[in-house]
Coordinates of C-alpha atoms and ligand atoms in Angstrom, one line a residue:
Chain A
X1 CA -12.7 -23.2 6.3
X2 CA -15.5 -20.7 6.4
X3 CA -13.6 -17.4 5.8
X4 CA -12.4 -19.1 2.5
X5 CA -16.0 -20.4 1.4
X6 CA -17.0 -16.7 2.4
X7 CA -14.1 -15.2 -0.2
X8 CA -14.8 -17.8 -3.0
X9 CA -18.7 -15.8 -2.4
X10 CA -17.6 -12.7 -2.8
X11 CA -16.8 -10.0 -5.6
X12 CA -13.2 -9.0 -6.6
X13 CA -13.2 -5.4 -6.5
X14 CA -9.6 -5.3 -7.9
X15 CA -9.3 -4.1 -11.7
X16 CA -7.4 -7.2 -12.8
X17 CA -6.9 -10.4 -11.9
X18 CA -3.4 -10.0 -10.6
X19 CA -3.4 -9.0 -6.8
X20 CA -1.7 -5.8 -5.5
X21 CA 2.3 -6.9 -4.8
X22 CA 3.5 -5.5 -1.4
X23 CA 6.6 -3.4 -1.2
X24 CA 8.8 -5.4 0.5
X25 CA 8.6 -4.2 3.7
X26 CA 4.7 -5.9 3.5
X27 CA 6.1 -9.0 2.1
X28 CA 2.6 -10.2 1.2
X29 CA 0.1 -9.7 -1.1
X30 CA -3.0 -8.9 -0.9
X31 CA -6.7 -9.1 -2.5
X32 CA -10.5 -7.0 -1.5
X33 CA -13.7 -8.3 -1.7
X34 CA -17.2 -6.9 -1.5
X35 CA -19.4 -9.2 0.7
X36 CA -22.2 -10.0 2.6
X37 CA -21.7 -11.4 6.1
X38 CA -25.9 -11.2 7.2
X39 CA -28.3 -12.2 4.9
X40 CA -32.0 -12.1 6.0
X41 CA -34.7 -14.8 4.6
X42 CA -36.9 -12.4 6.1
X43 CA -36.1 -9.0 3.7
X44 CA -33.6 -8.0 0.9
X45 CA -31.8 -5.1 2.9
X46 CA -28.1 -6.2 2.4
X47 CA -25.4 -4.2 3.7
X48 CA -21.9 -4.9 2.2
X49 CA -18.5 -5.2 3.9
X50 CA -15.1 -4.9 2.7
X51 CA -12.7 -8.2 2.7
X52 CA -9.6 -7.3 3.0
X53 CA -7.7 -10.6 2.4
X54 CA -4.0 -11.0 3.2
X55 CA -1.8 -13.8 1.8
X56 CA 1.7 -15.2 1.1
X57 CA 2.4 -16.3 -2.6
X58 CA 5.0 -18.3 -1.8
X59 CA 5.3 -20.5 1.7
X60 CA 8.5 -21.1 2.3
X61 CA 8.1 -21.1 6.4
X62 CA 4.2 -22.2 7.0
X63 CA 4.1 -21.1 10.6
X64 CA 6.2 -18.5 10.4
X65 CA 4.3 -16.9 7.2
X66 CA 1.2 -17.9 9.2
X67 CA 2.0 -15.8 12.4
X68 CA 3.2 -12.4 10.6
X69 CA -0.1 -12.6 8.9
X70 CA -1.7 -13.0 12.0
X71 CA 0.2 -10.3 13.8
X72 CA -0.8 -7.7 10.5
X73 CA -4.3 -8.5 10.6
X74 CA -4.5 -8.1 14.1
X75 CA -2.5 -4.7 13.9
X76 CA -4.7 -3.4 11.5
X77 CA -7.6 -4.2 13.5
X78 CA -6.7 -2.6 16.4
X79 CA -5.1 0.6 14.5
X80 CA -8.7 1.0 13.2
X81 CA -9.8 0.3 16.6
X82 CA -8.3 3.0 18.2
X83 CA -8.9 5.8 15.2
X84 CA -12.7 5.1 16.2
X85 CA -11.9 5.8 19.8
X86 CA -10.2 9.2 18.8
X87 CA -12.6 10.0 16.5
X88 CA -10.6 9.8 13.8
X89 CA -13.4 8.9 10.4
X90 CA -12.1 5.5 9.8
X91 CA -14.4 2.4 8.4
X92 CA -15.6 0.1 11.2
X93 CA -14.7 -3.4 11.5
X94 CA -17.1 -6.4 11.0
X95 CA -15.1 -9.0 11.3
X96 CA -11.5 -10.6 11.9
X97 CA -10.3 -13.9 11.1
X98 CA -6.8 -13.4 11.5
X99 CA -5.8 -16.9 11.3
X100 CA -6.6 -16.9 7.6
X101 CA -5.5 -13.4 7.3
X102 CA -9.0 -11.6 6.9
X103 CA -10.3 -8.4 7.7
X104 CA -13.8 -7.4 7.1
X105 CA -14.8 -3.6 7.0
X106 CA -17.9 -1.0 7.0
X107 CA -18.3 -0.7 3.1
X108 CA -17.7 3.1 2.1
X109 CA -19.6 4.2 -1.3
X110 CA -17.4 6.4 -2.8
X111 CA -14.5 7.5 -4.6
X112 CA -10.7 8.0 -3.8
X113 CA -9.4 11.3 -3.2
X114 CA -6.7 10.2 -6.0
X115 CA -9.7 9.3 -8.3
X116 CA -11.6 12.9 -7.4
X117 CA -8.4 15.1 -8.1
X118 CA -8.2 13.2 -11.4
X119 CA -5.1 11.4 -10.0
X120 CA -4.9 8.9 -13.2
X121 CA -7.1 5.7 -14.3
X122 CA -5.6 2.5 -14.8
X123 CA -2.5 2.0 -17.5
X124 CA -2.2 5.9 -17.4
X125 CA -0.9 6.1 -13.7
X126 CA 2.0 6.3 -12.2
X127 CA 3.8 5.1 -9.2
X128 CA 2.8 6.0 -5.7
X129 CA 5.9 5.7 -3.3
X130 CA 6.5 2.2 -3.1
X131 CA 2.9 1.1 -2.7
X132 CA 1.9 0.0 -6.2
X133 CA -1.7 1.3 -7.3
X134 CA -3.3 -1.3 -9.9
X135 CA -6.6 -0.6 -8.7
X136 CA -9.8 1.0 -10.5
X137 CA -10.5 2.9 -7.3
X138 CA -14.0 3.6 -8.4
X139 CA -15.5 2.0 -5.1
X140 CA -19.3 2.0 -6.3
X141 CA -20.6 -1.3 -7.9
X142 CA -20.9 -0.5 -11.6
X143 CA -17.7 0.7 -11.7
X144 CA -17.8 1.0 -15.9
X145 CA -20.0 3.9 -16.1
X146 CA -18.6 6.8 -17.9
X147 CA -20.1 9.7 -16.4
X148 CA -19.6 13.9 -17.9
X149 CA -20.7 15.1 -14.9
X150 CA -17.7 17.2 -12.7
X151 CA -17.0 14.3 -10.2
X152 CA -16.6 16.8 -7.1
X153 CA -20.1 18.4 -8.2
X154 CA -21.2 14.9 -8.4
X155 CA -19.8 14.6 -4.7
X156 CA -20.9 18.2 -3.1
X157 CA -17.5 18.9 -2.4
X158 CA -14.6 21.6 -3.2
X159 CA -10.6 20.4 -3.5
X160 CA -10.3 22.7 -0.6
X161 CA -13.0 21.5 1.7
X162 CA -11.1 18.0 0.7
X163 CA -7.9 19.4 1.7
X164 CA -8.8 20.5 4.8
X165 CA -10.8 17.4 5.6
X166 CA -7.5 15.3 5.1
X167 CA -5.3 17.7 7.5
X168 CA -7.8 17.9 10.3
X169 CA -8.4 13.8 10.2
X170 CA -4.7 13.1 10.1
X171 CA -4.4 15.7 12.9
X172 CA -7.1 13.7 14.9
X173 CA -4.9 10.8 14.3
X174 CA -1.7 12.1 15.1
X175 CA -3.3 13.4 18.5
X176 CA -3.7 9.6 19.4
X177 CA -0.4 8.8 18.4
X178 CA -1.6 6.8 15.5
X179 CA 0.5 6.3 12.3
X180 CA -0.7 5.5 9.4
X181 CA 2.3 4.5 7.1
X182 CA 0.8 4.9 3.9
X183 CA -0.9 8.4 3.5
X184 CA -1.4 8.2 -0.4
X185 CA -4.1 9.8 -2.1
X186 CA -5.7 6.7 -2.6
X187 CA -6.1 5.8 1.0
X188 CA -9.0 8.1 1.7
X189 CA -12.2 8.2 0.2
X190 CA -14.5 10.7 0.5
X191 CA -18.3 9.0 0.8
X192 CA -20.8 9.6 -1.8
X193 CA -23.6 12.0 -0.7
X194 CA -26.2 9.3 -1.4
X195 CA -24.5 7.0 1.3
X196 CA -23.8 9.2 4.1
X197 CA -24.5 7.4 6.9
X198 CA -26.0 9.4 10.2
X199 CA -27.1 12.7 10.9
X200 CA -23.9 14.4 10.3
X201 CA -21.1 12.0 8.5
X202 CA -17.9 12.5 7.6
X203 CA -17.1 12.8 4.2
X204 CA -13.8 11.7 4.6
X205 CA -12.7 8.4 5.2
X206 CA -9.0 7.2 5.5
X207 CA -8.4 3.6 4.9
X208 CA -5.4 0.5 5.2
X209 CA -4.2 0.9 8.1
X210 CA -2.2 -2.2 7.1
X211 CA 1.5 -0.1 7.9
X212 CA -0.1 1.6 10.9
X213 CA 1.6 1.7 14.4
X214 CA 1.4 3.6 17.1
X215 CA 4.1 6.0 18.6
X216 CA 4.8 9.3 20.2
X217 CA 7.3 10.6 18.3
X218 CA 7.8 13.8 16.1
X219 CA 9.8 12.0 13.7
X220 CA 7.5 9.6 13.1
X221 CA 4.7 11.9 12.5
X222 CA 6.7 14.0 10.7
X223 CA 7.7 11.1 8.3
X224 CA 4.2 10.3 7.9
X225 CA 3.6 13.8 6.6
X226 CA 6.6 13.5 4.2
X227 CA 5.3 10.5 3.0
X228 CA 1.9 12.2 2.1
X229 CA 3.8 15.0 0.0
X230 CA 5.9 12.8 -1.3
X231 CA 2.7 11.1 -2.9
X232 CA 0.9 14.0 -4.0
X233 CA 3.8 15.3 -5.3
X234 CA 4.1 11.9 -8.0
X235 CA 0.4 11.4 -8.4
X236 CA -1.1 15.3 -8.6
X237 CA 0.2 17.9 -10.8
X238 CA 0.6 21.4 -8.9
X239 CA -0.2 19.7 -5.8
X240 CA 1.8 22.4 -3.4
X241 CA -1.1 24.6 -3.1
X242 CA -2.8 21.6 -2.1
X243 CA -0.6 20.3 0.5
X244 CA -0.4 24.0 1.7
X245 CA -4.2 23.5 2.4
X246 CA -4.0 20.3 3.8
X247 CA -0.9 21.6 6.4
X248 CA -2.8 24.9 7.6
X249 CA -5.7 22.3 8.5
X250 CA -3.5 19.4 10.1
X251 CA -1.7 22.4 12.1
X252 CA -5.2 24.4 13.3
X253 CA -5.8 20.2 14.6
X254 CA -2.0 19.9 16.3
X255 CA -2.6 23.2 17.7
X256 CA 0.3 23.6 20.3
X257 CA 2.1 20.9 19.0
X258 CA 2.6 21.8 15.6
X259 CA 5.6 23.6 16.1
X260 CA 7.9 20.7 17.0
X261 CA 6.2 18.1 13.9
X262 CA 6.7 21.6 11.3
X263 CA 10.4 21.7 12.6
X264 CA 11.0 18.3 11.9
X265 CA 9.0 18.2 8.8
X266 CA 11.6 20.3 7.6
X267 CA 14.3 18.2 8.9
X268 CA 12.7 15.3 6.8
X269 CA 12.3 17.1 3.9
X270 CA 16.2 18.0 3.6
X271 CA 17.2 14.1 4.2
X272 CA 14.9 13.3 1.6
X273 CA 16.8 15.8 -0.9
X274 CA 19.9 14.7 0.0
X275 CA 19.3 11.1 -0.7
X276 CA 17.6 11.7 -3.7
X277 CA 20.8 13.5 -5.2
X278 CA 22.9 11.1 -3.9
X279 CA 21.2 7.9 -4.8
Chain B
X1 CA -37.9 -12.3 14.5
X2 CA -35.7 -12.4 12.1
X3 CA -34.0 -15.1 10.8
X4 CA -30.5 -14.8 9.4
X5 CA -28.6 -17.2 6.9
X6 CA -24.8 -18.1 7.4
X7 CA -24.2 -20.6 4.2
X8 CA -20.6 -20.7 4.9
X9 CA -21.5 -22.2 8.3
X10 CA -24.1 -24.7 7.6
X11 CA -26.1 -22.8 9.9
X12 CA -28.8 -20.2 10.6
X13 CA -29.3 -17.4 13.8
X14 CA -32.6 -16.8 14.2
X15 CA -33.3 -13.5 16.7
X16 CA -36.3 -12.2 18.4
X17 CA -36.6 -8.9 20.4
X18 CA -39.1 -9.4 23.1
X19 CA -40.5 -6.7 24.8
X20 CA -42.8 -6.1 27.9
X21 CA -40.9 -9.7 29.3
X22 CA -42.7 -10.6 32.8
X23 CA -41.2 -14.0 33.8
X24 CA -37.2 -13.0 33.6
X25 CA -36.4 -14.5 37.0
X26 CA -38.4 -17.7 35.9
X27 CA -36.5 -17.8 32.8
X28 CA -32.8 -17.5 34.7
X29 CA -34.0 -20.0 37.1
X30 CA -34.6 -22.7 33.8
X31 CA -31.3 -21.6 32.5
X32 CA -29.8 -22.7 36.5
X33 CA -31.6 -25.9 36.7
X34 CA -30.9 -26.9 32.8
X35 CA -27.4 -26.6 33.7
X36 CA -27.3 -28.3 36.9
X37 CA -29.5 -31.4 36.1
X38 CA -28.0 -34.4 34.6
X39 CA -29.3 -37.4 33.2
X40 CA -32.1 -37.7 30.3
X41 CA -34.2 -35.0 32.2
X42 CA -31.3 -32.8 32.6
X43 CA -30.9 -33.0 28.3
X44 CA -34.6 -32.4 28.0
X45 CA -34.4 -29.2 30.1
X46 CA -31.3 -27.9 28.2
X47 CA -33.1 -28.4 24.7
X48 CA -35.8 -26.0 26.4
X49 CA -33.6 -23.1 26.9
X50 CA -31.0 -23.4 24.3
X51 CA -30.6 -20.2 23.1
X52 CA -28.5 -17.1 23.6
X53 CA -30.6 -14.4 26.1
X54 CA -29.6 -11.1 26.0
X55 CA -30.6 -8.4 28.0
X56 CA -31.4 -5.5 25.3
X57 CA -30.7 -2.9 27.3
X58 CA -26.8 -3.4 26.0
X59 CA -27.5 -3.9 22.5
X60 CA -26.6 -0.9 20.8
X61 CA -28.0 -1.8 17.5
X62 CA -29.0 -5.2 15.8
X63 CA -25.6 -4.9 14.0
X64 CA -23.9 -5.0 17.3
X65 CA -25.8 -8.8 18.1
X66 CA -24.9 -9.5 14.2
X67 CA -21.4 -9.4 14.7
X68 CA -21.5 -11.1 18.0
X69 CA -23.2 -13.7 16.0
X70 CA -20.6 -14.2 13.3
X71 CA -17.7 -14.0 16.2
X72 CA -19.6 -17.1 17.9
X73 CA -19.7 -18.8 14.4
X74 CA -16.2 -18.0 13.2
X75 CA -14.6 -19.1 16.8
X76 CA -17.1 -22.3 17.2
X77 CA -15.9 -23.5 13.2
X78 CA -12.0 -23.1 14.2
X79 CA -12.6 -25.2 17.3
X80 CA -11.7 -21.8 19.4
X81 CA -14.6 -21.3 21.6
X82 CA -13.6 -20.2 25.0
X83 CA -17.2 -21.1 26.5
X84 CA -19.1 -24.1 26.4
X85 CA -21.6 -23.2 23.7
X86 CA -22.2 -21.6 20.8
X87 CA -25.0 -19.4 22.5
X88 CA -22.8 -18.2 25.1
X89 CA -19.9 -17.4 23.5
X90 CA -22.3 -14.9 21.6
X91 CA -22.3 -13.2 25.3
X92 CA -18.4 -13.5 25.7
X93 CA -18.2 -11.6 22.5
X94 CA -20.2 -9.3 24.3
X95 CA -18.3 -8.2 26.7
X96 CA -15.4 -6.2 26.6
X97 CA -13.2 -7.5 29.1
X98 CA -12.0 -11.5 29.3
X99 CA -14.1 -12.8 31.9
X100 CA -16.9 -15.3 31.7
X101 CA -18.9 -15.2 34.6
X102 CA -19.0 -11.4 33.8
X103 CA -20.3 -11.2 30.5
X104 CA -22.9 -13.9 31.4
X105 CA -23.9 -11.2 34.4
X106 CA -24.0 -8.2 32.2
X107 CA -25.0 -9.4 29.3
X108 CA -27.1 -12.4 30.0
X109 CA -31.0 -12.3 31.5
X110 CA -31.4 -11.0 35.1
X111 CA -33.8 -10.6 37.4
X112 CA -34.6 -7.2 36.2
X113 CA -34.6 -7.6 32.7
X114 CA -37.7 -6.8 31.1
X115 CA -36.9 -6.4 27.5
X116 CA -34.6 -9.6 25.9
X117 CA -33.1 -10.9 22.8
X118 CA -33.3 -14.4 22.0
X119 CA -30.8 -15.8 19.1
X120 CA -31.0 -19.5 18.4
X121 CA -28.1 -20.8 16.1
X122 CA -29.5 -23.8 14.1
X123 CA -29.0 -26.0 11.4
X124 CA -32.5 -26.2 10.6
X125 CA -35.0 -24.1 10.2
X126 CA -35.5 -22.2 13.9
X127 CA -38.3 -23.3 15.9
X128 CA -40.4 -19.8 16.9
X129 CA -42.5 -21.8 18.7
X130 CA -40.2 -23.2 21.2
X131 CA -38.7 -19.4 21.7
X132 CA -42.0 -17.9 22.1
X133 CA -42.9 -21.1 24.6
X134 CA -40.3 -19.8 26.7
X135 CA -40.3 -15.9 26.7
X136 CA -43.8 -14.6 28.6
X137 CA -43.2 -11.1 26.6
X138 CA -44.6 -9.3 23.4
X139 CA -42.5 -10.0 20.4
X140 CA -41.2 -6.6 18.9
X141 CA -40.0 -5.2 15.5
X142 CA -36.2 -4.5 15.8
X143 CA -36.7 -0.2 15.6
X144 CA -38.2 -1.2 19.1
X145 CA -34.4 -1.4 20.1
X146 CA -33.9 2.7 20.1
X147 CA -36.0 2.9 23.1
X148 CA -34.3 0.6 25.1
X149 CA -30.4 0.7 24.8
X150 CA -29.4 2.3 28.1
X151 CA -26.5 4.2 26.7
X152 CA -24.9 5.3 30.3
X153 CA -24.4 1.9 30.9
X154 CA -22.9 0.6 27.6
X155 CA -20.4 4.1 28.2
X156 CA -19.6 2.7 30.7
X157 CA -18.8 -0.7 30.1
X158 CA -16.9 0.4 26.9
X159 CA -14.9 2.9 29.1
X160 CA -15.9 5.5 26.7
X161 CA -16.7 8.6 29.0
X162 CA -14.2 11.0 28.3
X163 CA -13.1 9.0 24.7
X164 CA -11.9 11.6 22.1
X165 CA -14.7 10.5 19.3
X166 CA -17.5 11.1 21.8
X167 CA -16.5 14.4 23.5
X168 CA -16.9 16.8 20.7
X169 CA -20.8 15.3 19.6
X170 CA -23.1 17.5 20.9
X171 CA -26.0 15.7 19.0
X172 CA -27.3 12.8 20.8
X173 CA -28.2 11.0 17.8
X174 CA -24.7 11.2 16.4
X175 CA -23.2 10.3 19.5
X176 CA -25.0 7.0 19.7
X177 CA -24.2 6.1 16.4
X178 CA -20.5 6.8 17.4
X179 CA -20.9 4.8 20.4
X180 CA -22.3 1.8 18.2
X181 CA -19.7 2.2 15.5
X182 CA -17.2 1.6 18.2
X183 CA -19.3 -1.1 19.8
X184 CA -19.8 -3.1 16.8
X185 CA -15.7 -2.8 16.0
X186 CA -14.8 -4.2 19.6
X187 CA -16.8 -7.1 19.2
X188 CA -15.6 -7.9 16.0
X189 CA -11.9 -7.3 17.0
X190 CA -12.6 -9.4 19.9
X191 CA -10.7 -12.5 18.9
X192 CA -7.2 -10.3 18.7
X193 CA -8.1 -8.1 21.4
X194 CA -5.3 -7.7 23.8
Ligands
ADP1 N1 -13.9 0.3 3.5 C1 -13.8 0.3 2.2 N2 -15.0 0.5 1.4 C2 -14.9 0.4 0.1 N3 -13.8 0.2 -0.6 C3 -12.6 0.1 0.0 C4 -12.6 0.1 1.5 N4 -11.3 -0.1 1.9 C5 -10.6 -0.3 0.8 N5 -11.4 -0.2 -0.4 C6 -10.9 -0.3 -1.7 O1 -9.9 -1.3 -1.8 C7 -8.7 -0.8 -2.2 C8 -7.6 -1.5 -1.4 O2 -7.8 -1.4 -0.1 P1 -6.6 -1.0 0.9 O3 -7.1 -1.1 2.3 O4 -6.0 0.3 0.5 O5 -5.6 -2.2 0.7 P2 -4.1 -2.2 0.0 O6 -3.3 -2.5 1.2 O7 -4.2 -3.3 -0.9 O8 -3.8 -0.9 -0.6 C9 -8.7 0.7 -1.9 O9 -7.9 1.4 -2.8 C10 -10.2 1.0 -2.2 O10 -10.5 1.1 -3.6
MG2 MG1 -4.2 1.1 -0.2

C-alpha cells in the first residue's frame, strides 16, 4: 500500500510513542506525521504536510471498522472543505486516502493557543474534556529547544488579539453552519510570523475537524461554545476574562444572530451545572 | 521541467510549462488519431503522445497539478481509476464535477490553447526529448504560471463567485491565493467528494 510506505517515511510528531486514545464517541485512535508528498530531483525546496492517520486497535468487525473510518476521514475532509469556502482560516488539504484512513494537510508552523497561554507541557497537564492531550504541541521541527524569550513576543501577538481571533473565526464558522466538536485550546494554532504565508495571513488556524458536522441549529452552536469554556475553564487559570474576549468577538461575527446562540448558551450552561451536581 | 519523485509509487511525474505553444490543434488531432488507431501503428502513435496535457490557463498554481498528480497516483495504485489512464485521470481530478468528457474539454488541450502543461508519469527517468518532440512551444520556468491562470474562468468552474472566503478580499493577490487554497483542497478531496 502506498499511503502506508508513505507513513513508515514520515516523522511522528507525537511526544511518545503511545497514540492519542479517542473518547469513546471516536472509537479510534489516532497518530500525525510530518511528510513530504513532492519531492523535486530538480531543487531542495520541500514543503511539509500533516498526516493525520486514523486507525482501529483492535478489529473486531474488518469492514465494518473499515467503513466508519472511511466515513471520518471523508467527514473531515469535507468539514475542512467547506471552512475554506466560508473563509473560515483552516489548513488546506493535500491529500485523502480514506480507505486507509489518511488525511494529509497544509503544514502550519506554530504553536497552540494552549501552548501560547502557558496551558501546561507534558506530565504537568491536565485533562481537556474528554479529548485526551498527550501531545508536545510545539508544532516547529526541533521541538526541544528551550527558549527565555516571552512566547507571544516571540509570535507578535497579544492574548487579546488571540482572543478575538478565536471568536471571529468560530463566528465565520458558525455562519456556515459548521461545527466543530472539539473547540479546545489546543485545536488552534496561531502561525509563527516567519511562516506566514501570503500577503495578509491569518494568524489563526483552527484544526481536527475530526468531530465536525454541519447543522443549523442554536443548540448545537451553543453547545459548541459550552464546550470551548468548558475547556478553557480546566486548562487556563482565570480564563473568564478571556472567554469574555473571545464572546464579544464571536458575537460582533454572529451579528443579528447572536441573540438566540447567547440565550441558549445560557440554557447550556445551567444543564451543565445541574449535571455536574448531580452526577 | 521539473521532475518530481513519488518512491512510494515506484514512479516519477515529470512536468513542463510550455509557453508561446503554436501547433495545439495539431497536437489534439495526434491525441484523436492515437486513440482511434489500432494495431502496431496505433501503439506506436499512443507512445508519442502519452502524457497528461493541460491547458495552463486553469492551473492555479503548480501545487494545484501536484495534488492532481498524487490523486492520479493514489487512485491508479488502489486499482480505482475511473478513466483509462493514469494521464487522464490527472484531468478528472481536475475538474470539479463527475464527468469525463468534461474535464477532458476544460481541462485538456484545445484549439485555442496557447500555453500547456505536460506531465509524464514514468517509471524511469522521463524522456524531455520526446515531450519537447511534441510541443512546438518555448519551455518556461513555473513563476511563468502567474501570468497565465485566467482566474474568471477557474471562479467560475469552482462556483466560487459570491463564496464567503472570496467576498471580503479586496486584494487581488490574496484573493488568488484564496482561490488556490480552495482549488488545491477540492482536488485533493476529490476521491470522497459527494
Ligand atoms: N496542520 C497542522 N500543522 C501542524 N501541526 C498540526 C496540524 N494539525 C495538527 N497538528 C498537530 O497535531 C496534533 C494532533 O492533531 P489533531 O488534528 O488535533 O488530531 P487529534 O484528533 O489527534 O487531536 C495537534 O495538536 C497539533 O500539534
Ligand atoms: Mg486535537
Amino acid at each position: 500500500m502506498a499511503t502506508a510506505s508513505l507513513i513508515a517515511d514520515s516523522t511522528q510528531i507525537a511526544q511518545g510513542a503511545e497514540a492519542v486514545s479517542d473518547p469513546p464517541s471516536r472509537n479510534t485512535t489516532r497518530k500525525v506525521y510530518k511528510a513530504y508528498i513532492h519531492t523535486s530531483f530538480d531543487s531542495d525546496a520541500k514543503v511539509p504536510i500533516l498526516l493525520k492517520h486514523r486507525f482501529k486497535k483492535q478489529y473486531r468487525h474488518p469492514s465494518l471498522d473499515a467503513n466508519l473510518t472511511r466515513a471520518r476521514v471523508a467527514g473531515e475532509a469535507r468539514a475542512l472543505l467547506r471552512c475554506l469556502r466560508s473563509g473560515v482560516s483552516v489548513p488546506g488539504i493535500r491529500m485523502v486516502d480514506a480507505t486507509e484512513g489518511v488525511l494529509g494537510v497544509e503544514w502550519i508552523e506554530g504553536k497552540s493557543v494552549r501552548m501560547l497561554l502557558g496551558g501546561g507541557a507534558e506530565g504537568e497537564e491536565e485533562q481537556v474534556s474528554d479529548s485526551e492531550e498527550f501531545f508536545d504541541d510545539t508544532t516547529d521541527a526541533g521541538g526541544e529547544s528551550v527558549s527565555h524569550v516571552d512566547p507571544l513576543d516571540e509570535y507578535q501577538v497579544t492574548i487579546d488579539e488571540i482572543m478575538g481571533l478565536i471568536g471571529s473565526e468560530i463566528a465565520k464558522m458558525h455562519k456556515a453552519d459548521i461545527i466543530h466538536g472539539d473547540l479546545t485550546t489546543s485545536n488552534m494554532i496561531i502561525r509563527h510570523p516567519f511562516a506566514a504565508k501570503g500577503p495578509s495571513p491569518t494568524k489563526l488556524v483552527l484544526i481536527d475537524f475530526g468531530l465536525a458536522y454541519t447543522s443549523t441549529l442554536v443548540e448545537d452552536k451553543a453547545v459548541d461554545l459550552y464546550v470551548l469554556e468548558r475547556a478553557f475553564a480546566s486548562t487556563h487559570p482565570d480564563s473568564e476574562p478571556m472567554l469574555f474576549a473571545v464572546l464579544e468577538a464571536y458575537k460582533k461575527g454572529m451579528y443579528k444572530d447572536w441573540t438566540t446562540v447567547e440565550r441558549r448558551l445560557q440554557d447550556v450552561r445551567l444543564r451543565g451545572r445541574k449535571r455536574s451536581m448531580v452526577g | 521541467m521539473e521532475v518530481y519523485d513519488y518512491p512510494h509509487f515506484n514512479l516519477q511525474a515529470a512536468i513542463c510549462l510550455f509557453t508561446d505553444v503554436k501547433n495545439g490543434p495539431e497536437i489534439r488531432k495526434r491525441i484523436i488519431e492515437a486513440a482511434t488507431c489500432q494495431g502496431e501503428e496505433g501503439e506506436a502513435l499512443r507512445d508519442a503522445v502519452n502524457f497528461a496535457f493541460v491547458d495552463a490557463r486553469l492551473i492555479t498554481s503548480i501545487l494545484h497539478l501536484q495534488t492532481a498528480v498524487f490523486y492520479a497516483l493514489l487512485t491508479q495504485s488502489q486499482g480505482c481509476l475511473r478513466t483509462k489512464t493514469v494521464h487522464s485521470e490527472i484531468l478528472w481530478a481536475l475538474n470539479p464535477s463527475n464527468n469525463i468528457s468534461e474535464a477532458i474539454r476544460r481541462y485538456g488541450i484545445s484549439d485555442s490553447t496557447t500555453s500547456l502543461l505536460v506531465i509524464e508519469i514514468s517509471v524511469l527517468p522521463s524522456h524531455h526529448d520526446k515531450i519537447k518532440a511534441i510541443v512546438d512551444g518555448t519551455v518556461s520556468p513555473f513563476p511563468r504560471l502567474s501570468e497565465i491562470t485566467d482566474w474568471a474562468t477557474i471562479k467560475k468552474y469552482h462556483k466560487l463567485n459570491g463564496e464567503l472566503a472570496i467576498q471580503h478580499l479586496r486584494d487581488v493577490a490574496t484573493a488568488h491565493a484564496m482561490i488556490d487554497e480552495i482549488v488545491v483542497s477540492t482536488v485533493a478531496t476529490k476521491s470522497v467528494s459527494q
